[in-house]
Amino acid sequence: MGRLDDQVIIVTGGAQGIGKAYVERLASEGAKVVIADLNAEAAGALVRSLGEDGKDAMAVTVDVSNADDAERMVSETLERFGRVDGLVNNAAVYQRPGLFRGPFDQIPVEDWDRVMAVNLRGIFLCCRAVISHMKERGSGKIINISSSTVAQGTPNFAHYVTSKAGVIGFTRSVAREMGQYGINVNAIAPGYTLSMDAEDVDDNVRATDLRSVSNRPLSRSESPADLVGTVAFLCSSDSDFITGQTLTVDGGNTMP
Ligand SMILES: NC(=O)c1ccc[n+]([C@@H]2O[C@H](COP(=O)([O-])OP(=O)(O)OC[C@H]3O[C@@H](n4cnc5c(N)ncnc54)[C@H](O)[C@@H]3O)[C@@H](O)[C@H]2O)c1
């Protein structure tokens, strides 16, 4: 028996990186997982590998910044599994695809808009698409992925940091609105996490990782495995009395 047996959980951006680790952990705790990602090939490969392991999962190709895609993500989930218990809003413009890094006054306006569209509007659209179903059922768990860069005020990344700060505000506001329906809305703020493919680890990644490690009381690199337990907890009934919160998982680097 798993703590998430028969729960149906959608993970956006679940095909690669940290999202893939969320999918694998939720499935290993018994959930049926819907992998909603732009990258159809990686999502399909993950569904096959989970299937070989006896896990029930499906892929939906979506751009979370598109309202019709978000609606289709939920309708296809309901068609296949008949319910949605959880939504993990993890998709973001971060490294897949990569984004401009540099002083705020040099951020191309179209990059600013794309980051806001995916990282912020995408969460709004996916929550909007799922909420009437959750309200009808009188339960649901929504987990929005923010970032510890908000607390750090990480420089040369203003569009991303601003979008992730917005995620926290949205989480709090929607948690206040949705509590009456038995729906929990929380956020997770990961620290700098080595979630890229090995061939993408360059000098810049190594330097950022070293800097993060030296600032952490738990002084080691952060990996996707460090985050999965928090997502599973927030999807489970163990967190039924927690809402509107942002759990920072960064080895103690920030202590808000
Ligand atoms: N890696 C870190 O250091 C770190 C730190 C803090 C927060 N985060 C956050 O954690 C989450 C996952 O990070 P990651 O490192 O795995 O990111 P990543 O860039 O490696 O992966 C993002 C995933 O989202 C998908 N995606 C991107 N745009 C999409 C869209 N419009 N619609 C649907 N899917 C889309 C990508 O295909 C990919 O599978 C992101 O929200 C990121 O901002 C990451």
XYZ file of C-alpha atoms and ligand atoms in Angstrom:
300
model
C 0.000 0.000 0.000
C 1.326 3.416 -0.971
C 0.347 6.709 0.624
C -0.942 7.947 -2.774
C -2.676 4.759 -3.942
C -5.229 5.500 -6.711
C -4.639 9.242 -6.541
C -4.498 10.914 -9.950
C -1.842 13.624 -10.087
C -0.896 15.882 -12.998
C 2.725 17.064 -13.131
C 3.414 19.847 -15.621
C 6.939 19.860 -17.011
C 7.163 16.280 -15.760
C 9.114 14.818 -18.664
C 12.601 15.914 -17.660
C 14.673 17.390 -14.851
C 13.143 17.753 -11.401
C 9.626 17.170 -12.776
C 10.635 13.696 -13.921
C 11.830 12.905 -10.400
C 8.467 14.121 -9.025
C 6.642 11.837 -11.464
C 8.750 8.806 -10.515
C 8.312 9.384 -6.788
C 4.545 10.003 -6.979
C 4.149 6.840 -9.091
C 6.255 4.852 -6.634
C 3.869 5.945 -3.844
C 0.921 4.557 -5.835
C -0.326 7.557 -7.857
C -1.453 7.474 -11.457
C 0.558 10.288 -12.945
C -0.195 12.511 -15.924
C 2.955 13.965 -17.486
C 2.006 17.271 -19.110
C 4.946 18.650 -21.038
C 5.947 20.419 -24.244
C 8.447 17.642 -24.901
C 6.256 14.796 -26.183
C 9.164 12.472 -26.871
C 10.626 12.644 -23.358
C 7.144 12.368 -21.801
C 6.350 9.305 -23.916
C 9.639 7.653 -22.962
C 8.887 8.222 -19.279
C 5.381 6.728 -19.610
C 6.908 3.634 -21.250
C 9.550 3.222 -18.571
C 6.945 3.582 -15.799
C 4.718 1.088 -17.640
C 7.550 -1.470 -17.707
C 7.628 -1.057 -13.946
C 3.868 -1.755 -13.661
C 2.929 1.909 -13.115
C -0.058 3.570 -14.771
C 0.836 6.921 -16.363
C -0.093 8.961 -19.396
C 1.450 11.814 -21.352
C -0.317 14.935 -22.594
C 1.522 17.329 -24.874
C 0.805 20.862 -23.663
C 2.136 24.357 -23.597
C 0.938 25.475 -20.159
C 0.817 29.100 -21.312
C -1.973 28.179 -23.732
C -5.479 28.213 -22.223
C -6.865 25.561 -24.597
C -3.939 23.235 -23.848
C -4.515 23.593 -20.105
C -8.217 22.728 -20.519
C -7.341 19.727 -22.722
C -4.796 18.526 -20.159
C -7.587 18.233 -17.587
C -10.249 16.834 -19.942
C -7.898 14.099 -21.219
C -6.996 13.221 -17.637
C -10.668 12.943 -16.677
C -11.392 10.847 -19.770
C -8.635 8.386 -18.905
C -8.706 8.302 -15.101
C -12.058 9.891 -14.139
C -10.657 12.225 -11.483
C -7.855 14.625 -10.564
C -6.579 14.652 -6.993
C -3.439 16.706 -7.424
C -1.794 19.237 -9.709
C 1.932 19.948 -9.496
C 2.659 23.147 -11.423
C 6.319 22.552 -12.175
C 6.706 23.587 -15.850
C 8.754 26.735 -16.304
C 11.095 28.450 -18.644
C 14.352 27.737 -16.810
C 16.894 25.549 -18.557
C 14.715 23.508 -20.943
C 14.266 25.831 -22.817
C 17.054 28.044 -21.491
C 16.562 31.764 -20.915
C 18.567 34.967 -21.102
C 20.672 35.799 -18.052
C 22.001 39.322 -17.580
C 21.263 42.791 -16.182
C 17.560 43.560 -16.005
C 17.781 46.436 -18.491
C 19.160 44.085 -21.114
C 16.419 41.462 -20.849
C 14.689 41.347 -24.239
C 11.026 42.287 -23.806
C 9.933 39.111 -25.570
C 11.967 37.006 -23.082
C 10.318 38.840 -20.184
C 6.900 38.157 -21.656
C 7.618 34.481 -22.361
C 8.842 33.856 -18.801
C 5.728 35.489 -17.368
C 3.502 33.592 -19.806
C 4.855 30.158 -18.899
C 5.984 30.533 -15.268
C 3.064 32.610 -14.040
C 0.138 32.653 -16.484
C 0.720 28.918 -17.013
C 0.077 28.230 -13.328
C -3.043 30.410 -13.373
C -4.360 28.599 -16.472
C -3.657 25.077 -15.159
C -5.248 25.878 -11.774
C -8.245 27.424 -13.540
C -8.663 24.342 -15.708
C -8.729 21.917 -12.782
C -10.534 23.891 -10.124
C -14.202 23.262 -10.940
C -13.578 19.495 -10.792
C -11.766 19.804 -7.452
C -14.499 22.055 -6.041
C -17.171 19.548 -7.051
C -15.276 16.767 -5.288
C -14.559 18.937 -2.247
C -10.866 18.074 -2.245
C -7.646 18.640 -4.122
C -3.952 19.380 -3.696
C -2.244 22.060 -5.741
C 1.512 22.469 -5.479
C 3.153 25.394 -7.264
C 6.891 25.379 -7.829
C 8.553 28.665 -6.897
C 12.267 29.155 -6.236
C 14.619 30.183 -3.440
C 15.940 32.838 -5.860
C 12.989 34.933 -4.608
C 14.454 35.088 -1.089
C 17.981 35.507 -2.435
C 17.106 38.234 -4.948
C 19.383 36.460 -7.398
C 20.895 39.039 -9.796
C 20.916 38.867 -13.599
C 17.733 36.834 -13.525
C 15.061 39.451 -12.794
C 12.387 38.068 -15.126
C 12.652 34.576 -13.640
C 12.869 35.760 -10.014
C 9.877 38.066 -10.516
C 7.818 35.243 -12.011
C 8.665 32.946 -9.097
C 7.758 35.678 -6.572
C 4.411 35.919 -8.343
C 3.925 32.194 -7.834
C 4.079 32.722 -4.046
C 1.539 35.557 -4.140
C -0.793 33.536 -6.348
C -0.455 30.523 -4.032
C -1.430 32.548 -0.950
C -4.370 34.278 -2.584
C -5.811 31.096 -4.108
C -5.253 29.159 -0.861
C -7.475 31.713 0.940
C -10.176 31.361 -1.728
C -10.112 27.567 -1.988
C -9.872 26.453 1.640
C -13.680 26.432 1.917
C -13.754 23.717 -0.774
C -11.225 21.485 0.952
C -8.518 22.361 -1.564
C -4.954 22.884 -0.335
C -2.673 25.223 -2.288
C 1.000 25.327 -1.382
C 4.330 26.199 -2.974
C 7.812 24.719 -2.863
C 10.923 26.859 -3.236
C 13.838 24.636 -4.297
C 17.430 25.795 -3.987
C 19.924 25.537 -6.824
C 19.439 21.956 -7.980
C 21.588 19.861 -10.295
C 18.786 18.814 -12.603
C 20.485 19.210 -15.966
C 21.871 16.416 -18.139
C 25.492 15.518 -17.314
C 26.750 16.983 -20.598
C 25.263 20.360 -19.654
C 27.321 20.682 -16.469
C 29.798 23.449 -17.336
C 32.062 25.808 -15.364
C 29.170 28.164 -14.679
C 27.047 25.353 -13.198
C 29.984 24.138 -11.086
C 30.658 27.677 -9.769
C 26.979 28.292 -8.898
C 26.762 24.912 -7.204
C 29.912 25.567 -5.154
C 28.558 28.949 -4.061
C 25.257 27.384 -2.994
C 26.974 24.537 -1.140
C 29.160 26.973 0.797
C 26.057 28.907 1.968
C 24.144 25.841 3.169
C 24.232 24.481 6.714
C 23.631 21.120 4.984
C 26.687 21.707 2.846
C 26.269 19.578 -0.231
C 24.834 19.823 -3.714
C 21.048 19.652 -4.112
C 19.615 17.009 -6.408
C 16.042 16.331 -7.582
C 15.890 13.495 -5.034
C 16.056 16.125 -2.276
C 12.733 17.586 -3.444
C 10.528 14.592 -4.162
C 9.575 13.796 -0.568
C 8.184 17.315 -0.095
C 6.007 17.029 -3.201
C 4.706 13.608 -2.130
C 3.976 14.978 1.364
C 2.058 17.968 -0.029
C 0.054 15.648 -2.331
C -0.830 13.325 0.546
C -3.325 13.508 3.404
C -0.341 14.015 5.741
C -0.501 17.704 4.754
C -4.285 18.156 5.023
C -4.019 21.082 7.460
C -1.314 22.981 5.561
C -2.260 25.618 2.992
C -0.909 28.871 1.605
C 2.621 27.941 2.615
C 5.921 28.001 0.769
C 8.244 25.206 1.869
C 11.843 26.078 1.105
C 13.939 23.029 0.300
C 17.484 24.318 -0.128
C 19.623 22.769 2.597
C 19.016 25.773 4.847
C 20.576 28.337 2.508
C 17.658 30.695 3.090
C 15.846 30.884 6.414
C 12.786 33.048 5.717
N 16.961 23.420 -11.122
C 16.982 24.397 -10.209
O 18.048 24.824 -9.727
C 15.690 25.005 -9.735
C 15.729 25.819 -8.568
C 14.546 26.401 -8.129
C 13.358 26.180 -8.794
N 13.375 25.388 -9.923
C 12.082 25.190 -10.592
O 11.790 23.806 -10.590
C 11.082 23.468 -11.781
C 11.815 22.388 -12.541
O 13.157 22.811 -12.757
P 14.123 22.007 -13.739
O 15.508 22.385 -13.369
O 13.752 20.580 -13.795
O 13.717 22.748 -15.109
P 13.961 22.291 -16.597
O 14.058 23.557 -17.381
O 15.095 21.342 -16.664
O 12.632 21.476 -16.978
C 11.424 22.128 -17.240
C 10.435 21.154 -17.835
O 9.274 21.918 -18.171
C 8.937 21.698 -19.542
N 8.360 22.939 -20.081
C 8.988 24.102 -20.333
N 8.122 24.997 -20.829
C 6.912 24.378 -20.866
C 5.612 24.784 -21.279
N 5.389 26.002 -21.772
N 4.591 23.902 -21.174
C 4.800 22.641 -20.709
N 6.012 22.199 -20.321
C 7.050 23.058 -20.401
C 10.242 21.337 -20.226
O 10.018 20.624 -21.431
C 10.916 20.504 -19.132
O 10.497 19.158 -19.202
C 10.909 24.771 -12.560
O 9.694 25.373 -12.197
C 12.067 25.606 -12.050
O 11.819 26.978 -12.216
C 14.487 24.803 -10.402
